[in-house]
């Protein structure tokens, strides 16, 4: 509720409440206007000239002006600024990625904190250190064991936080060569499925025709499938070895870059 200061003692000839830069009238001495964005939520008190707005929304934020006239002189305009803030109802979400560095047995952790509510302030807490911003780059070492990253979001209404625990380990780091070697396993299992399908085809043929497929045909199919399997495995292993060498080169380059910024790795 907004009440203009000490107006009860005055006998005003006219009074108007306006909002926005365009000065849209929302109430006067006769009462609150209808067919506005405040329709049904606005009350004007004719005794003390106060304006009450209920069911506030974010779009209600802005300036509200009270214009009044005493006798024939317009009184100074009273301007009230309204700020409507959205309450934080969901905890922030933390996503992170970790890169293992073999040379010094450490990890570079990149974290990002996100909130469902807009216009919030982000703050990270790691041990006794604090950092501002939604993103954080931090160095942890294997001997640090579990490191807790606390992301806190806040506004003028309330505060919420989420804790993400990260452990530095080369077992959990992203290793491209592992993914490439999995392709070999996939090829192997696919080849086994082919052999199974060949066996199934032979059984079905024998069931419906009553004849056993010729031995040389079966032998040709098996040799062909076996040859494909051998080629696929050789190619897969070659790709795996090649990607492993490439990833090692990339890791060495990353170590050089991070070594230069380790001492200044802070949050946004």
mmCIF file of C-alpha atoms in Angstrom:
data_model
loop_
_atom_site.group_PDB
_atom_site.id
_atom_site.type_symbol
_atom_site.label_atom_id
_atom_site.label_comp_id
_atom_site.label_asym_id
_atom_site.label_seq_id
_atom_site.Cartn_x
_atom_site.Cartn_y
_atom_site.Cartn_z
ATOM 1 C CA UNK A 1 0.000 0.000 0.000
ATOM 2 C CA UNK A 2 1.270 3.468 -0.897
ATOM 3 C CA UNK A 3 0.098 6.494 1.030
ATOM 4 C CA UNK A 4 1.182 10.022 0.081
ATOM 5 C CA UNK A 5 2.684 11.826 3.110
ATOM 6 C CA UNK A 6 0.407 13.929 5.387
ATOM 7 C CA UNK A 7 -2.287 14.510 2.812
ATOM 8 C CA UNK A 8 -5.159 13.859 5.182
ATOM 9 C CA UNK A 9 -5.101 17.479 6.344
ATOM 10 C CA UNK A 10 -5.489 18.805 2.806
ATOM 11 C CA UNK A 11 -8.668 19.228 0.897
ATOM 12 C CA UNK A 12 -7.703 18.262 -2.607
ATOM 13 C CA UNK A 13 -9.710 19.131 -5.665
ATOM 14 C CA UNK A 14 -8.130 16.424 -7.717
ATOM 15 C CA UNK A 15 -5.828 13.417 -7.268
ATOM 16 C CA UNK A 16 -4.510 10.865 -9.723
ATOM 17 C CA UNK A 17 -2.278 7.809 -9.558
ATOM 18 C CA UNK A 18 -0.257 7.099 -12.699
ATOM 19 C CA UNK A 19 2.252 4.459 -13.694
ATOM 20 C CA UNK A 20 4.956 4.037 -16.292
ATOM 21 C CA UNK A 21 6.881 6.536 -18.340
ATOM 22 C CA UNK A 22 3.789 7.281 -20.413
ATOM 23 C CA UNK A 23 1.832 8.297 -17.318
ATOM 24 C CA UNK A 24 -1.001 5.799 -17.663
ATOM 25 C CA UNK A 25 -3.753 6.647 -15.177
ATOM 26 C CA UNK A 26 -4.783 3.788 -12.922
ATOM 27 C CA UNK A 27 -6.838 5.590 -10.231
ATOM 28 C CA UNK A 28 -8.278 8.976 -9.277
ATOM 29 C CA UNK A 29 -10.531 10.449 -6.589
ATOM 30 C CA UNK A 30 -13.416 8.355 -7.946
ATOM 31 C CA UNK A 31 -11.578 5.073 -7.446
ATOM 32 C CA UNK A 32 -9.424 2.544 -9.297
ATOM 33 C CA UNK A 33 -9.775 2.308 -13.068
ATOM 34 C CA UNK A 34 -10.934 -0.846 -14.781
ATOM 35 C CA UNK A 35 -9.567 -2.531 -17.886
ATOM 36 C CA UNK A 36 -5.940 -2.016 -16.888
ATOM 37 C CA UNK A 37 -3.176 -4.513 -16.147
ATOM 38 C CA UNK A 38 -4.177 -4.143 -12.486
ATOM 39 C CA UNK A 39 -7.882 -4.810 -13.019
ATOM 40 C CA UNK A 40 -9.312 -6.438 -9.903
ATOM 41 C CA UNK A 41 -6.077 -6.045 -7.924
ATOM 42 C CA UNK A 42 -6.087 -2.297 -7.276
ATOM 43 C CA UNK A 43 -7.809 -0.365 -4.487
ATOM 44 C CA UNK A 44 -7.893 3.412 -3.953
ATOM 45 C CA UNK A 45 -8.746 4.848 -0.538
ATOM 46 C CA UNK A 46 -10.620 8.128 -0.916
ATOM 47 C CA UNK A 47 -9.999 9.110 2.691
ATOM 48 C CA UNK A 48 -6.204 9.020 2.753
ATOM 49 C CA UNK A 49 -5.519 8.749 -1.004
ATOM 50 C CA UNK A 50 -3.575 5.503 -0.542
ATOM 51 C CA UNK A 51 -3.230 2.987 -3.371
ATOM 52 C CA UNK A 52 -3.142 -0.748 -2.638
ATOM 53 C CA UNK A 53 -1.971 -3.286 -5.239
ATOM 54 C CA UNK A 54 -2.506 -6.971 -4.512
ATOM 55 C CA UNK A 55 -1.287 -10.149 -6.174
ATOM 56 C CA UNK A 56 2.010 -8.637 -7.287
ATOM 57 C CA UNK A 57 3.708 -9.934 -10.431
ATOM 58 C CA UNK A 58 7.123 -9.233 -11.930
ATOM 59 C CA UNK A 59 5.549 -6.950 -14.544
ATOM 60 C CA UNK A 60 4.196 -4.695 -11.794
ATOM 61 C CA UNK A 61 7.690 -3.347 -11.170
ATOM 62 C CA UNK A 62 8.087 0.306 -12.069
ATOM 63 C CA UNK A 63 7.324 3.872 -11.008
ATOM 64 C CA UNK A 64 3.974 4.997 -9.602
ATOM 65 C CA UNK A 65 3.228 8.723 -9.410
ATOM 66 C CA UNK A 66 0.677 10.544 -7.263
ATOM 67 C CA UNK A 67 -0.441 13.876 -8.722
ATOM 68 C CA UNK A 68 -2.722 16.133 -6.693
ATOM 69 C CA UNK A 69 -4.169 19.647 -6.881
ATOM 70 C CA UNK A 70 -4.954 21.850 -3.877
ATOM 71 C CA UNK A 71 -7.306 24.654 -4.753
ATOM 72 C CA UNK A 72 -5.752 25.876 -8.026
ATOM 73 C CA UNK A 73 -2.146 24.859 -7.376
ATOM 74 C CA UNK A 74 -0.667 21.499 -8.301
ATOM 75 C CA UNK A 75 1.259 19.958 -5.468
ATOM 76 C CA UNK A 76 4.692 18.342 -5.932
ATOM 77 C CA UNK A 77 4.408 14.934 -7.558
ATOM 78 C CA UNK A 78 5.072 11.983 -5.265
ATOM 79 C CA UNK A 79 6.955 9.173 -7.044
ATOM 80 C CA UNK A 80 7.214 5.683 -5.589
ATOM 81 C CA UNK A 81 9.348 3.001 -7.246
ATOM 82 C CA UNK A 82 8.185 -0.582 -6.886
ATOM 83 C CA UNK A 83 10.523 -3.555 -7.253
ATOM 84 C CA UNK A 84 8.966 -7.011 -7.470
ATOM 85 C CA UNK A 85 11.369 -9.926 -7.044
ATOM 86 C CA UNK A 86 10.798 -13.587 -7.800
ATOM 87 C CA UNK A 87 11.473 -16.006 -4.960
ATOM 88 C CA UNK A 88 14.029 -18.763 -5.556
ATOM 89 C CA UNK A 89 12.125 -22.041 -5.366
ATOM 90 C CA UNK A 90 14.613 -24.537 -6.835
ATOM 91 C CA UNK A 91 18.164 -25.370 -5.866
ATOM 92 C CA UNK A 92 20.838 -24.473 -8.429
ATOM 93 C CA UNK A 93 22.131 -27.163 -10.776
ATOM 94 C CA UNK A 94 25.887 -27.774 -10.970
ATOM 95 C CA UNK A 95 27.548 -29.397 -13.983
ATOM 96 C CA UNK A 96 31.271 -30.036 -14.201
ATOM 97 C CA UNK A 97 34.011 -31.653 -16.253
ATOM 98 C CA UNK A 98 37.433 -32.782 -15.035
ATOM 99 C CA UNK A 99 40.698 -33.084 -16.971
ATOM 100 C CA UNK A 100 43.500 -35.250 -15.552
ATOM 101 C CA UNK A 101 47.117 -34.045 -15.823
ATOM 102 C CA UNK A 102 49.658 -36.856 -15.587
ATOM 103 C CA UNK A 103 52.722 -34.632 -15.180
ATOM 104 C CA UNK A 104 51.722 -33.295 -11.744
ATOM 105 C CA UNK A 105 48.908 -35.693 -10.764
ATOM 106 C CA UNK A 106 46.296 -32.940 -10.690
ATOM 107 C CA UNK A 107 42.928 -32.159 -12.256
ATOM 108 C CA UNK A 108 41.507 -29.024 -13.781
ATOM 109 C CA UNK A 109 37.818 -28.872 -12.898
ATOM 110 C CA UNK A 110 35.430 -26.658 -14.871
ATOM 111 C CA UNK A 111 32.122 -26.052 -13.097
ATOM 112 C CA UNK A 112 28.981 -24.226 -14.146
ATOM 113 C CA UNK A 113 26.089 -23.317 -11.860
ATOM 114 C CA UNK A 114 22.651 -22.536 -13.297
ATOM 115 C CA UNK A 115 19.409 -21.328 -11.728
ATOM 116 C CA UNK A 116 15.794 -21.561 -12.838
ATOM 117 C CA UNK A 117 15.162 -18.076 -11.438
ATOM 118 C CA UNK A 118 16.500 -14.996 -13.186
ATOM 119 C CA UNK A 119 18.349 -12.028 -11.699
ATOM 120 C CA UNK A 120 20.282 -13.966 -9.080
ATOM 121 C CA UNK A 121 23.816 -13.607 -7.746
ATOM 122 C CA UNK A 122 26.192 -16.578 -7.929
ATOM 123 C CA UNK A 123 28.893 -17.362 -5.389
ATOM 124 C CA UNK A 124 31.203 -20.377 -5.107
ATOM 125 C CA UNK A 125 32.732 -21.620 -1.875
ATOM 126 C CA UNK A 126 35.680 -24.043 -1.980
ATOM 127 C CA UNK A 127 37.106 -24.655 1.457
ATOM 128 C CA UNK A 128 37.823 -21.195 2.858
ATOM 129 C CA UNK A 129 37.885 -19.519 -0.563
ATOM 130 C CA UNK A 130 34.983 -17.734 -2.243
ATOM 131 C CA UNK A 131 34.524 -16.799 -5.896
ATOM 132 C CA UNK A 132 31.832 -14.840 -7.718
ATOM 133 C CA UNK A 133 30.161 -15.774 -11.001
ATOM 134 C CA UNK A 134 28.247 -18.725 -12.407
ATOM 135 C CA UNK A 135 31.390 -20.456 -13.735
ATOM 136 C CA UNK A 136 34.487 -21.613 -11.921
ATOM 137 C CA UNK A 137 37.807 -23.130 -12.961
ATOM 138 C CA UNK A 138 39.705 -24.794 -10.143
ATOM 139 C CA UNK A 139 42.791 -26.975 -9.725
ATOM 140 C CA UNK A 140 42.646 -29.941 -7.365
ATOM 141 C CA UNK A 141 45.225 -32.639 -6.729
ATOM 142 C CA UNK A 142 44.885 -36.341 -6.140
ATOM 143 C CA UNK A 143 45.930 -36.032 -2.480
ATOM 144 C CA UNK A 144 43.077 -33.567 -1.898
ATOM 145 C CA UNK A 145 40.656 -36.509 -2.028
ATOM 146 C CA UNK A 146 37.026 -35.267 -2.057
ATOM 147 C CA UNK A 147 36.702 -31.537 -2.758
ATOM 148 C CA UNK A 148 33.352 -29.891 -2.086
ATOM 149 C CA UNK A 149 32.189 -27.082 -4.389
ATOM 150 C CA UNK A 150 29.297 -25.098 -2.935
ATOM 151 C CA UNK A 151 27.298 -22.959 -5.387
ATOM 152 C CA UNK A 152 25.015 -20.415 -3.730
ATOM 153 C CA UNK A 153 22.405 -18.360 -5.574
ATOM 154 C CA UNK A 154 20.675 -15.435 -3.918
ATOM 155 C CA UNK A 155 18.457 -12.428 -4.452
ATOM 156 C CA UNK A 156 16.713 -10.008 -2.109
ATOM 157 C CA UNK A 157 14.066 -12.633 -1.301
ATOM 158 C CA UNK A 158 15.974 -15.778 -0.337
ATOM 159 C CA UNK A 159 19.051 -17.972 -0.776
ATOM 160 C CA UNK A 160 19.610 -21.548 -1.979
ATOM 161 C CA UNK A 161 22.731 -23.620 -2.534
ATOM 162 C CA UNK A 162 23.986 -26.932 -3.927
ATOM 163 C CA UNK A 163 27.136 -28.868 -3.034
ATOM 164 C CA UNK A 164 28.984 -30.899 -5.674
ATOM 165 C CA UNK A 165 31.756 -33.258 -4.537
ATOM 166 C CA UNK A 166 34.635 -33.881 -6.962
ATOM 167 C CA UNK A 167 37.605 -36.234 -6.577
ATOM 168 C CA UNK A 168 40.723 -35.918 -8.703
ATOM 169 C CA UNK A 169 41.522 -39.272 -10.297
ATOM 170 C CA UNK A 170 42.814 -40.442 -13.633
ATOM 171 C CA UNK A 171 40.132 -43.155 -13.539
ATOM 172 C CA UNK A 172 37.335 -40.584 -13.832
ATOM 173 C CA UNK A 173 39.064 -38.293 -16.309
ATOM 174 C CA UNK A 174 37.976 -38.152 -19.921
ATOM 175 C CA UNK A 175 40.109 -40.497 -21.987
ATOM 176 C CA UNK A 176 39.329 -40.615 -25.729
ATOM 177 C CA UNK A 177 41.363 -43.771 -26.261
ATOM 178 C CA UNK A 178 39.019 -45.786 -24.022
ATOM 179 C CA UNK A 179 36.075 -44.828 -26.169
ATOM 180 C CA UNK A 180 37.916 -45.823 -29.351
ATOM 181 C CA UNK A 181 38.814 -49.253 -27.961
ATOM 182 C CA UNK A 182 35.164 -49.824 -27.216
ATOM 183 C CA UNK A 183 34.557 -49.750 -30.948
ATOM 184 C CA UNK A 184 36.652 -52.889 -31.262
ATOM 185 C CA UNK A 185 34.464 -54.588 -28.662
ATOM 186 C CA UNK A 186 31.335 -53.492 -30.525
ATOM 187 C CA UNK A 187 32.694 -54.898 -33.798
ATOM 188 C CA UNK A 188 33.530 -58.163 -32.060
ATOM 189 C CA UNK A 189 30.030 -58.589 -30.676
ATOM 190 C CA UNK A 190 28.469 -57.637 -33.998
ATOM 191 C CA UNK A 191 30.546 -60.328 -35.685
ATOM 192 C CA UNK A 192 29.372 -62.903 -33.168
ATOM 193 C CA UNK A 193 25.807 -61.886 -33.955
ATOM 194 C CA UNK A 194 26.517 -62.456 -37.647
ATOM 195 C CA UNK A 195 27.710 -65.994 -36.900
ATOM 196 C CA UNK A 196 24.585 -66.579 -34.849
ATOM 197 C CA UNK A 197 22.402 -65.286 -37.674
ATOM 198 C CA UNK A 198 24.152 -67.601 -40.166
ATOM 199 C CA UNK A 199 23.463 -70.552 -37.923
ATOM 200 C CA UNK A 200 19.845 -69.473 -37.605
ATOM 201 C CA UNK A 201 19.493 -69.121 -41.397
ATOM 202 C CA UNK A 202 20.842 -72.626 -41.880
ATOM 203 C CA UNK A 203 18.331 -74.035 -39.392
ATOM 204 C CA UNK A 204 15.422 -72.196 -41.006
ATOM 205 C CA UNK A 205 16.454 -73.353 -44.492
ATOM 206 C CA UNK A 206 16.709 -76.931 -43.337
ATOM 207 C CA UNK A 207 13.318 -76.711 -41.570
ATOM 208 C CA UNK A 208 11.356 -75.425 -44.565
ATOM 209 C CA UNK A 209 13.145 -77.258 -47.377
ATOM 210 C CA UNK A 210 13.947 -80.462 -45.552
ATOM 211 C CA UNK A 211 17.397 -80.284 -47.122
ATOM 212 C CA UNK A 212 20.705 -79.638 -45.452
ATOM 213 C CA UNK A 213 22.638 -76.779 -47.088
ATOM 214 C CA UNK A 214 25.668 -77.874 -49.004
ATOM 215 C CA UNK A 215 28.899 -78.031 -47.011
ATOM 216 C CA UNK A 216 30.849 -75.839 -49.410
ATOM 217 C CA UNK A 217 28.198 -73.087 -49.128
ATOM 218 C CA UNK A 218 28.359 -73.158 -45.340
ATOM 219 C CA UNK A 219 32.145 -73.156 -45.449
ATOM 220 C CA UNK A 220 32.151 -70.157 -47.794
ATOM 221 C CA UNK A 221 29.811 -68.217 -45.533
ATOM 222 C CA UNK A 222 31.893 -68.970 -42.449
ATOM 223 C CA UNK A 223 35.158 -68.058 -44.153
ATOM 224 C CA UNK A 224 33.644 -64.831 -45.459
ATOM 225 C CA UNK A 225 32.287 -63.828 -42.057
ATOM 226 C CA UNK A 226 35.551 -64.782 -40.359
ATOM 227 C CA UNK A 227 37.519 -62.724 -42.839
ATOM 228 C CA UNK A 228 35.293 -59.706 -42.240
ATOM 229 C CA UNK A 229 35.724 -60.139 -38.495
ATOM 230 C CA UNK A 230 39.511 -60.283 -38.785
ATOM 231 C CA UNK A 231 39.662 -57.179 -40.978
ATOM 232 C CA UNK A 232 37.291 -55.276 -38.683
ATOM 233 C CA UNK A 233 39.353 -56.116 -35.588
ATOM 234 C CA UNK A 234 42.630 -55.132 -37.276
ATOM 235 C CA UNK A 235 41.177 -51.824 -38.443
ATOM 236 C CA UNK A 236 39.633 -51.176 -35.023
ATOM 237 C CA UNK A 237 42.917 -51.823 -33.227
ATOM 238 C CA UNK A 238 44.759 -49.568 -35.667
ATOM 239 C CA UNK A 239 42.245 -46.773 -35.096
ATOM 240 C CA UNK A 240 42.501 -47.265 -31.343
ATOM 241 C CA UNK A 241 46.294 -47.000 -31.375
ATOM 242 C CA UNK A 242 46.199 -43.953 -33.644
ATOM 243 C CA UNK A 243 43.631 -42.132 -31.502
ATOM 244 C CA UNK A 244 45.618 -42.996 -28.379
ATOM 245 C CA UNK A 245 48.708 -41.311 -29.798
ATOM 246 C CA UNK A 246 46.656 -38.297 -30.886
ATOM 247 C CA UNK A 247 45.067 -37.919 -27.445
ATOM 248 C CA UNK A 248 48.461 -38.120 -25.758
ATOM 249 C CA UNK A 249 49.669 -35.249 -27.909
ATOM 250 C CA UNK A 250 46.574 -33.208 -27.034
ATOM 251 C CA UNK A 251 47.035 -33.857 -23.315
ATOM 252 C CA UNK A 252 50.659 -32.705 -23.491
ATOM 253 C CA UNK A 253 49.550 -29.467 -25.139
ATOM 254 C CA UNK A 254 46.862 -28.940 -22.500
ATOM 255 C CA UNK A 255 49.381 -29.481 -19.723
ATOM 256 C CA UNK A 256 51.559 -26.755 -21.126
ATOM 257 C CA UNK A 257 48.673 -24.294 -21.285
ATOM 258 C CA UNK A 258 47.307 -25.053 -17.821
ATOM 259 C CA UNK A 259 50.764 -24.911 -16.279
ATOM 260 C CA UNK A 260 50.875 -21.244 -17.236
ATOM 261 C CA UNK A 261 47.536 -20.388 -15.626
ATOM 262 C CA UNK A 262 47.503 -22.662 -12.586
ATOM 263 C CA UNK A 263 48.430 -19.856 -10.177
ATOM 264 C CA UNK A 264 45.667 -17.564 -11.459
ATOM 265 C CA UNK A 265 42.830 -20.066 -11.928
ATOM 266 C CA UNK A 266 39.919 -18.313 -10.224
ATOM 267 C CA UNK A 267 36.169 -17.971 -10.710
ATOM 268 C CA UNK A 268 34.530 -15.490 -13.024
#
